[in-house]
């Protein structure tokens, strides 16, 4: 199968089960780490995050690829510059059949938006005809597997100040995810509850 | 109401900064031709031709960057342009090459040991050029809103609206960012980039759309297109950091913030070793490039014997910068010992240095320097006055002569004259004593000063 699959297979994996969620940590050994969180009722990824070792700084923060961003406390002190909370932001979700993006805080009517694909960079481009919002959304899932994008898989709706973009999962991706999930089933979780009880405070 | 008006005035003052004139602010370079021959008067430098030529060769050595750990000593009487040559060298090296300037007495601190201070100074003088991907925001400024609370206290609130041809976004600014926005005088119509991690603002120019806002624009105003696409971009940027900065970033858990607070303290040798290894690794991979810079130690005779022996050792390291020292001492005691040595520097270190002598200025050169300073200090002077001032400088010292420029120009202003004349110089000369006259005065009136009734028990030691 694909390079990405073998890479995942060879990565150092560990996992824990927390209630209904199975969390898997992949260490790729080249300074890259990935964490995935699977919902065990739907077998879908609910969160996925990356962390890279940087050259200069000792360690960078987790970058969220799928799911809600980490809540950030006392940003005021740490932050130099950030987008106003009232500005649009993107969050990603993966369902059984499709990849979804929600762009919140977008008040403009639905006929303003256009979503097109850009094949070379594996990304969707969201434009507004009133020139108020523009965003290039990468689809790393497809890029990693090298699956070409198709314009007819893209659809979008607008409701409650939110633009919802849906991309139908290609068959190849569904197959890959199935195979990966079989792989993940094999990893034995460390029993979380037991571990806590066995912890010996010096 | 009055308070708010006062606050407004303060704000206006804040944004228009005055350029201050320092003792060496007229120097713009070494004033050499391409073949490293020194021009007699150029880039603010006058005379001292052979010393400048030597400095030009040192400059070439630094630029080539192959030779590590050489020491250069600028030796000469007070007021012969040692610091001026070092300043010129720094400006000639340019923005990218690290140049650390310190005085010999700076290393004596209660917070860190002498060797630590020296190590930090040495590591501040070595730059590492690294390519790194960083997140930047690039756009045209639509609006800057900075509000201070009505009470005048508390944190300021800032918002910045940026746009590209395709989008527009409101950003919230943190306290430090507000300051740098004010300092950079960012206004609507500017096209800027902001480094998201460090908060560094770079102004690219004015937007073409705003080209007709003003009838008259400064010569250096550059017009650029409004950027396209997204405001936030990932870009590969090349930046130069010093080894010391990398040390600090890695020695603390709170990272680069320590750089701003200034509290760096001592850095563990293990951290340094680790970083040296890392940098060597990057260098082999072609990710980083080492730029050896210059460490300038003024008043080097203030270092003591321990520092000198430490320097001896440190210069042997292949990562060492070029060390330039300056001293105005002759044969004198080495600090921390009872031994005498030329320039107050131990012979073994002197042996490792190349020595550039500076000679006292000729009358012609003095006149040239004084006229450059007059220009720098915005002061018109008649030819006669300049001749008198030159004579005074020759008799007393160049520094005293330079002090008289500003004072006499103020005197001339009081009598509403356009130019400084001999009269004004005379008046300033009478008002302010130079060192020789001050000594003379003390000799005469010693008896009437305080504590003079005490018998002089032992003569003060002066060397």
XYZ file of C-alpha atoms in Angstrom:
665
model
C 0.000 0.000 0.000
C 0.981 3.639 0.140
C 4.083 5.132 1.718
C 2.027 6.853 4.332
C 0.509 3.551 5.438
C 3.903 1.909 5.872
C 5.112 4.974 7.695
C 2.238 4.720 10.124
C 2.850 1.020 10.461
C 6.499 1.523 11.324
C 5.906 4.366 13.734
C 6.264 3.748 17.419
C 2.706 3.560 18.633
C 1.116 3.601 22.027
C -2.462 4.077 23.038
C -4.873 4.594 25.875
C -8.616 4.133 26.102
C -10.422 6.939 27.809
C -14.148 6.159 28.078
C -15.456 5.946 24.571
C -12.305 7.319 22.974
C -9.204 5.498 21.850
C -6.180 7.766 21.673
C -3.151 6.698 19.696
C 0.226 8.350 19.813
C 2.556 7.891 16.828
C 6.208 8.740 17.159
C 7.806 8.878 13.728
C 11.280 9.210 15.112
C 12.254 12.217 12.965
C 11.043 14.797 15.445
C 7.443 14.453 14.316
C 4.674 13.165 16.520
C 1.020 12.618 15.817
C -1.928 11.903 18.070
C -5.250 10.545 16.844
C -8.448 10.177 18.804
C -11.022 7.639 17.590
C -14.628 7.524 18.670
C -15.265 3.811 19.246
C -18.977 3.953 18.412
C -18.519 5.455 14.952
C -14.888 4.395 14.368
C -14.142 7.896 13.076
C -11.260 10.201 13.883
C -12.531 12.988 16.112
C -9.208 14.710 16.643
C -5.797 14.626 15.091
C -2.859 16.744 16.130
C 0.773 17.136 15.116
C 3.871 18.293 16.835
C 7.222 19.053 15.210
C 10.576 19.504 16.816
C 11.856 22.878 15.778
C 15.461 23.831 15.143
C 15.747 26.681 17.547
C 12.945 26.474 20.012
C 13.014 23.421 22.183
C 9.476 22.271 21.382
C 6.489 23.748 19.647
C 2.838 23.522 20.561
C 0.458 20.927 19.173
C -1.008 21.779 15.817
C -4.574 20.618 15.510
C -5.433 19.110 12.144
C -8.889 17.735 12.907
C -11.254 18.626 15.754
C -11.597 21.599 18.020
C -8.516 23.623 18.923
C -7.061 23.393 22.412
C -8.585 25.943 24.731
C -6.041 28.657 25.298
C -5.942 30.349 28.666
C -4.593 33.795 29.488
C -3.802 34.502 25.868
C -3.687 38.210 26.586
C -0.337 37.913 28.307
C 1.366 35.529 25.937
C 0.112 36.768 22.630
C 1.703 39.436 20.488
C -0.912 39.487 17.796
C -3.903 37.263 17.138
C -7.113 37.308 15.209
C -10.044 38.908 16.947
C -12.424 36.266 18.364
C -15.192 37.698 16.172
C -13.243 36.827 13.018
C -13.918 33.701 10.940
C -12.177 30.489 11.962
C -12.062 27.008 10.514
C -12.669 23.758 12.321
C -12.479 20.329 10.765
C -14.465 17.194 11.268
C -14.362 13.758 9.692
C -17.520 11.662 9.334
C -18.014 8.197 7.891
C -18.758 9.407 4.379
C -17.133 12.805 4.141
C -14.542 15.332 5.211
C -16.111 18.496 6.586
C -14.995 22.022 7.310
C -16.958 24.549 9.293
C -16.039 28.174 8.940
C -17.763 30.060 11.715
C -18.431 33.792 12.049
C -19.117 34.247 8.363
C -22.208 36.454 8.184
C -22.463 36.884 4.398
C -25.267 35.230 2.347
C -24.648 31.915 0.656
C -24.399 33.242 -2.920
C -21.261 35.187 -2.001
C -19.100 32.115 -1.530
C -17.345 29.959 -4.024
C -15.276 26.862 -3.238
C -12.895 25.565 -5.857
C -10.223 22.895 -5.826
C -6.560 23.389 -6.513
C -5.108 20.103 -7.665
C -1.402 20.867 -7.328
C -1.521 21.733 -3.644
C -4.366 19.385 -2.641
C -6.397 22.244 -1.302
C -9.783 23.885 -1.435
C -9.968 27.615 -1.997
C -12.797 29.514 -0.370
C -13.482 32.906 -1.932
C -16.059 35.584 -1.298
C -17.249 37.838 -4.076
C -17.302 40.811 -1.675
C -13.562 40.301 -1.037
C -14.002 39.917 2.704
C -12.773 36.389 3.177
C -10.313 34.103 1.437
C -8.929 30.862 2.672
C -6.853 28.060 1.313
C -7.824 24.865 3.124
C -5.354 22.046 2.806
C -6.603 18.471 2.726
C -3.644 16.602 4.191
C -5.568 13.301 4.264
C -5.678 13.214 0.497
C -2.242 14.699 0.019
C -0.606 11.993 2.112
C -2.222 9.293 -0.004
C -1.759 11.153 -3.268
C -5.462 11.026 -4.170
C -6.448 13.604 -6.781
C -9.166 16.070 -5.882
C -12.413 16.206 -7.864
C -14.561 19.312 -8.066
C -17.818 17.322 -8.077
C -17.088 15.958 -4.595
C -17.293 19.470 -3.127
C -20.528 20.929 -1.808
C -21.286 23.659 0.705
C -24.178 25.155 2.674
C -24.501 28.217 4.856
C -26.451 28.321 8.106
C -26.247 30.267 11.386
C -23.267 32.352 10.304
C -21.442 29.156 9.438
C -20.244 27.918 6.094
C -20.173 24.126 5.993
C -18.039 22.595 3.251
C -18.375 18.887 2.583
C -15.995 16.775 0.534
C -17.173 13.259 -0.324
C -14.561 10.730 0.750
C -13.087 8.962 -2.263
C -13.178 5.165 -2.131
C -9.419 4.936 -1.820
C -9.490 6.981 1.389
C -12.277 4.864 2.863
C -10.281 1.717 2.158
C -7.169 3.193 3.697
C -9.010 4.210 6.832
C -10.498 0.745 7.170
C -7.087 -0.869 6.889
C -5.598 1.567 9.358
C -8.374 0.918 11.833
C -7.667 -2.813 11.655
C -4.070 -1.962 12.464
C -5.098 0.208 15.371
C -7.286 -2.498 16.841
C -4.136 -4.566 17.315
C -2.485 -2.059 19.625
C -3.109 -3.077 23.151
C -4.031 -0.139 25.310
C -2.366 0.297 28.604
C -5.152 0.080 31.070
C -5.595 3.605 32.137
C -7.441 2.965 35.401
C -5.016 0.254 36.464
C -2.057 2.435 35.727
C -3.331 5.176 37.912
C -3.886 2.771 40.769
C -0.467 1.240 40.376
C 1.224 4.562 40.506
C 3.505 4.654 43.481
C 4.077 8.115 44.742
C 7.646 7.737 45.892
C -10.417 67.430 30.192
C -7.030 68.932 30.879
C -5.698 65.510 31.728
C -6.858 64.060 28.434
C -5.302 66.954 26.555
C -2.030 66.316 28.359
C -2.236 62.648 27.457
C -2.697 63.587 23.831
C 0.369 65.785 23.860
C 2.359 62.987 25.433
C 1.216 60.690 22.694
C 2.302 63.058 19.977
C 5.719 63.292 21.595
C 5.900 59.563 21.715
C 5.563 59.133 17.982
C 8.039 61.799 16.893
C 11.360 60.635 18.184
C 14.317 62.942 18.211
C 17.549 61.707 16.742
C 20.149 62.195 19.418
C 23.695 63.046 18.602
C 26.394 60.910 20.162
C 30.108 61.381 20.303
C 30.599 59.185 17.236
C 27.333 59.650 15.396
C 29.047 61.383 12.480
C 30.848 58.185 11.521
C 29.376 56.271 8.639
C 32.223 53.972 7.698
C 35.971 53.567 7.517
C 36.278 55.788 4.448
C 38.349 53.434 2.341
C 38.596 53.012 -1.403
C 38.185 49.551 -2.919
C 41.860 48.807 -2.677
C 41.601 49.427 1.074
C 43.547 52.674 0.749
C 42.192 55.261 3.196
C 40.769 58.495 1.834
C 42.014 61.490 3.800
C 38.523 62.699 4.703
C 35.637 60.352 4.062
C 32.545 58.967 5.772
C 33.178 61.095 8.822
C 36.718 59.829 9.343
C 39.714 62.150 9.153
C 43.427 61.378 9.039
C 44.819 58.392 10.968
C 45.464 56.952 7.528
C 47.635 53.986 8.423
C 45.434 52.918 11.351
C 42.372 53.063 9.146
C 44.088 51.084 6.472
C 44.988 48.452 9.045
C 41.394 48.409 10.233
C 40.338 47.892 6.620
C 42.479 44.785 6.447
C 40.945 43.532 9.692
C 37.543 44.214 8.140
C 38.479 42.093 5.158
C 39.555 39.332 7.511
C 36.212 39.434 9.316
C 34.282 39.445 6.056
C 36.097 36.420 4.745
C 35.253 34.751 8.024
C 37.857 32.026 7.794
C 40.202 33.127 10.519
C 38.880 32.651 14.035
C 40.071 34.117 17.271
C 42.456 36.856 16.263
C 43.015 39.735 18.587
C 43.636 43.294 17.507
C 44.777 46.040 19.836
C 44.144 49.692 19.116
C 46.670 51.592 21.161
C 47.046 55.322 21.361
C 46.723 58.430 23.473
C 43.326 59.610 24.630
C 41.341 61.315 21.887
C 43.169 59.836 18.926
C 40.160 58.073 17.449
C 40.386 54.514 18.790
C 36.702 54.206 19.536
C 35.960 56.069 16.317
C 37.824 53.429 14.307
C 35.970 50.650 16.101
C 32.621 52.370 15.483
C 33.533 52.824 11.837
C 34.417 49.164 11.586
C 31.057 48.229 13.063
C 29.149 50.365 10.580
C 31.260 49.094 7.693
C 30.532 45.477 8.661
C 26.870 46.078 8.134
C 23.696 44.928 9.702
C 24.149 41.204 9.384
C 27.505 40.724 11.066
C 27.320 40.741 14.826
C 29.329 43.481 16.499
C 29.392 43.567 20.270
C 30.756 46.621 21.952
C 31.590 46.620 25.626
C 33.777 48.479 28.060
C 36.323 46.597 30.097
C 34.606 47.496 33.336
C 31.300 46.014 32.221
C 32.301 42.508 33.206
C 32.367 43.291 36.905
C 28.898 42.399 38.078
C 27.529 40.823 41.207
C 25.100 38.723 39.243
C 27.534 36.765 37.165
C 31.170 35.869 37.246
C 33.734 37.675 35.114
C 34.335 34.703 32.883
C 30.607 34.205 32.354
C 30.257 37.830 31.291
C 33.154 37.410 28.885
C 31.787 34.155 27.507
C 28.436 35.790 26.907
C 30.114 38.700 25.154
C 32.090 36.313 22.968
C 29.007 34.295 22.088
C 27.055 37.450 21.346
C 29.656 38.156 18.658
C 29.061 34.964 16.704
C 26.065 34.880 14.440
C 24.299 31.873 13.019
C 22.294 32.363 9.868
C 19.408 29.943 9.853
C 16.644 29.231 7.401
C 13.415 28.681 9.183
C 9.808 28.511 8.192
C 7.799 31.021 10.104
C 4.289 32.310 10.075
C 3.903 35.839 8.898
C 0.992 38.154 8.351
C 1.300 40.295 5.238
C -1.240 42.903 4.278
C -2.224 46.505 3.799
C -3.216 48.405 6.914
C -6.827 49.543 6.757
C -7.037 50.959 10.229
C -5.052 51.146 13.455
C -7.063 51.647 16.631
C -5.174 52.125 19.852
C -7.157 53.160 22.863
C -5.880 53.835 26.311
C -8.272 53.566 29.233
C -9.839 56.858 30.353
C -7.951 56.824 33.642
C -4.637 56.800 31.847
C -3.564 53.689 33.714
C -3.990 50.043 32.826
C -3.246 48.226 29.632
C -3.828 49.736 26.245
C -6.227 48.048 23.875
C -5.206 47.784 20.261
C -6.813 46.551 17.100
C -5.296 46.365 13.649
C -7.369 45.847 10.525
C -5.423 44.394 7.631
C -6.506 43.467 4.139
C -5.315 41.830 0.980
C -7.016 42.046 -2.388
C -9.128 39.051 -1.364
C -9.853 39.405 2.340
C -9.946 41.579 5.410
C -9.344 40.631 9.055
C -9.339 42.304 12.449
C -6.409 41.493 14.708
C -6.104 42.050 18.457
C -2.759 43.421 19.570
C -0.879 42.562 22.737
C 0.889 45.196 24.807
C 4.304 44.728 23.256
C 2.820 44.757 19.778
C 1.056 48.075 20.465
C 4.382 49.603 21.415
C 6.087 48.431 18.266
C 3.169 49.602 16.116
C 3.559 53.045 17.676
C 7.304 52.973 17.322
C 7.181 51.967 13.659
C 4.549 54.660 13.074
C 2.319 52.239 11.219
C -0.583 54.048 9.587
C -3.388 53.141 7.267
C -2.210 52.629 3.716
C 1.095 51.016 4.722
C 1.856 47.522 3.506
C 3.497 45.606 6.337
C 4.590 42.152 7.358
C 4.449 40.921 10.926
C 6.356 37.906 12.145
C 3.771 36.136 14.253
C 6.184 34.533 16.699
C 8.486 37.453 17.396
C 6.111 40.312 16.577
C 8.657 42.018 14.360
C 7.079 44.537 12.009
C 8.615 45.266 8.617
C 7.235 48.025 6.494
C 7.300 47.122 2.796
C 5.991 50.457 1.540
C 2.793 52.360 0.847
C -0.048 50.867 -1.125
C -0.475 52.136 -4.682
C -4.120 52.772 -3.904
C -2.991 55.456 -1.448
C -0.482 57.083 -3.786
C -2.641 60.204 -4.125
C -3.277 60.722 -0.420
C -0.591 63.347 -0.069
C 0.753 65.828 -2.565
C 4.235 65.574 -1.222
C 5.878 62.353 -0.114
C 9.333 61.711 1.192
C 11.945 60.544 -1.243
C 12.272 57.173 0.370
C 8.566 56.359 0.121
C 8.179 53.190 -1.861
C 4.872 52.219 -3.416
C 3.940 48.546 -3.547
C 0.972 46.486 -4.650
C -1.538 45.345 -2.083
C -0.762 41.651 -1.412
C -3.003 38.900 -2.746
C -4.613 35.837 -1.205
C -4.497 35.019 2.453
C -3.193 37.360 5.103
C -1.399 34.636 6.993
C 1.364 32.893 5.141
C 4.129 30.488 5.860
C 7.389 31.737 4.516
C 10.925 30.566 4.659
C 12.893 33.364 6.224
C 16.595 33.634 6.733
C 17.488 35.263 9.979
C 20.646 35.778 11.912
C 20.722 34.985 15.586
C 23.723 35.020 17.847
C 24.947 31.977 19.719
C 24.102 33.770 22.932
C 20.484 34.126 21.865
C 20.282 30.412 21.111
C 21.819 29.715 24.522
C 19.204 31.816 26.242
C 16.303 30.332 24.320
C 17.384 26.833 25.229
C 18.478 27.423 28.790
C 15.085 28.391 30.089
C 11.718 26.800 29.979
C 10.072 30.087 29.178
C 12.183 30.429 26.077
C 12.839 33.575 24.197
C 10.880 35.793 26.580
C 13.990 35.816 28.737
C 15.674 37.840 26.023
C 13.264 40.676 26.541
C 13.234 40.653 30.301
C 17.007 40.821 30.194
C 17.364 38.408 33.052
C 19.634 35.793 31.602
C 21.839 34.982 34.553
C 24.461 32.315 34.127
C 24.107 29.688 31.455
C 25.173 26.139 32.169
C 28.187 24.884 30.233
C 26.255 21.739 29.270
C 23.694 23.857 27.450
C 26.469 25.603 25.552
C 28.124 22.342 24.631
C 24.858 20.933 23.391
C 24.255 24.011 21.274
C 27.745 23.963 19.811
C 27.101 20.383 18.758
C 23.732 21.254 17.306
C 25.090 24.208 15.375
C 27.935 22.110 13.976
C 25.367 19.533 12.903
C 23.215 22.134 11.121
C 26.279 23.483 9.470
C 27.169 20.110 8.043
C 23.630 19.635 6.806
C 23.792 23.040 5.159
C 20.933 24.368 7.251
C 22.958 27.010 9.011
C 25.889 29.241 8.287
C 28.246 30.663 10.871
C 29.071 34.340 10.735
C 31.938 35.181 13.028
C 31.622 38.765 14.170
C 33.622 41.223 16.183
C 33.890 41.740 19.905
C 35.131 45.181 20.794
C 36.437 45.736 24.307
C 37.063 49.391 25.054
C 39.328 50.346 27.981
C 40.777 46.854 27.947
C 43.250 47.677 30.732
C 40.269 47.484 33.104
C 40.250 43.690 32.687
C 42.246 41.811 35.279
C 44.752 38.998 34.978
C 42.089 36.279 35.245
C 40.170 37.728 32.323
C 43.310 37.965 30.243
C 44.216 34.346 30.809
C 40.631 33.383 30.050
C 40.793 35.370 26.816
C 44.022 33.602 25.904
C 42.236 30.307 26.138
C 38.996 31.472 24.551
C 40.755 32.833 21.483
C 42.026 29.374 20.646
C 38.502 28.072 20.121
C 37.606 27.785 16.459
C 34.245 29.411 17.139
C 35.923 32.501 18.572
C 35.196 35.905 17.073
C 37.767 38.527 16.202
C 38.463 40.502 19.342
C 39.336 44.160 19.032
C 40.639 45.863 22.131
C 41.390 49.485 22.752
C 43.501 51.050 25.427
C 45.015 54.437 26.168
C 47.524 53.233 28.749
C 51.247 52.971 28.427
C 53.414 50.716 30.547
C 51.307 50.143 33.614
C 50.311 47.581 36.183
C 48.184 44.655 35.057
C 45.040 44.783 37.112
C 45.042 42.131 39.810
C 48.844 41.812 39.940
C 51.875 43.882 40.848
C 53.555 43.302 37.516
C 53.947 46.020 34.992
C 53.362 45.404 31.337
C 52.849 47.461 28.183
C 49.254 48.678 27.898
C 48.421 46.813 31.115
C 48.091 43.611 29.126
C 50.157 40.508 29.890
C 52.895 39.778 27.396
C 51.537 36.394 26.356
C 48.273 37.969 25.228
C 50.085 40.892 23.626
C 52.081 38.346 21.691
C 48.891 37.005 20.178
C 47.580 40.384 19.124
C 48.299 42.589 16.179
C 48.715 46.138 17.370
C 47.395 49.136 15.479
C 48.788 52.418 16.831
C 46.865 55.675 16.556
C 48.796 58.931 16.524
C 47.781 62.344 17.827
C 45.966 64.457 15.256
C 47.685 67.225 13.309
C 46.245 70.715 13.393
C 44.821 70.313 9.892
C 43.065 67.124 10.881
C 41.696 68.680 14.041
C 40.145 71.436 11.990
C 38.538 68.916 9.671
C 37.102 66.897 12.553
C 35.776 70.016 14.255
C 34.045 71.151 11.094
C 32.463 67.695 10.679
C 31.252 67.864 14.250
C 29.857 71.375 13.655
C 27.833 69.991 10.785
C 26.678 67.054 12.870
C 25.583 69.293 15.731
C 23.831 71.684 13.354
C 26.001 74.627 14.181
C 27.220 77.341 11.811
C 30.681 78.667 12.562
C 32.797 81.385 10.965
C 36.213 80.453 9.614
C 37.961 82.562 12.220
C 36.075 80.897 15.040
C 36.961 77.493 13.651
C 40.640 78.436 13.548
C 40.487 79.609 17.138
C 38.689 76.445 18.169
C 41.289 74.343 16.388
C 44.034 76.175 18.251
C 42.235 75.564 21.543
C 41.854 71.875 20.711
C 45.513 71.667 19.858
C 46.517 73.267 23.152
C 44.050 71.395 25.359
C 42.341 68.369 23.858
C 40.075 67.469 20.964
C 37.324 66.403 23.348
C 37.359 69.798 25.065
C 37.208 71.476 21.679
C 34.165 69.436 20.751
C 32.429 70.353 24.004
C 32.887 74.006 23.097
C 30.979 73.606 19.827
C 27.596 73.119 21.430
C 28.162 75.517 24.314
C 29.374 78.342 22.119
C 26.575 77.759 19.648
C 24.085 78.182 22.490
C 25.841 81.394 23.482
C 25.621 82.611 19.897
C 21.931 81.774 19.827
C 21.374 83.910 22.925
C 22.706 86.948 21.136
C 20.519 85.998 18.162
C 23.455 85.450 15.835
C 23.288 83.040 12.905
C 26.881 81.989 13.138
C 29.236 81.249 15.984
C 31.995 83.839 16.080
C 35.304 84.146 17.892
C 33.527 86.099 20.654
C 31.267 83.169 21.486
C 34.152 80.734 21.581
C 36.034 83.070 23.869
C 33.051 83.357 26.196
C 32.594 79.578 26.300
C 36.315 79.178 26.878
C 36.087 81.461 29.890
C 32.960 79.815 31.249
C 34.150 76.246 31.012
C 37.525 75.141 32.185
C 39.535 72.532 30.437
C 41.452 69.994 32.425
C 44.753 71.899 32.534
C 43.173 75.110 33.765
C 41.123 73.218 36.305
C 44.288 71.725 37.734
C 45.885 75.142 37.764
C 42.882 76.549 39.587
C 43.000 73.802 42.173
C 46.675 74.394 42.786
C 45.980 78.042 43.514
C 42.936 77.685 45.688
C 43.627 74.324 47.269
C 43.667 75.888 50.712
C 40.092 77.053 50.562
C 38.544 73.707 49.623
C 36.863 71.332 52.079
C 38.839 68.889 54.197
C 42.021 70.643 53.390
C 42.775 71.190 57.076
C 43.646 67.498 57.345
C 47.306 66.839 56.975
C 48.133 65.018 53.823
C 49.232 61.696 55.195
C 50.166 59.776 52.144
C 50.299 60.657 48.566
C 47.553 59.179 46.457
C 48.747 56.628 44.060
C 48.246 57.602 40.477
C 49.274 55.517 37.606
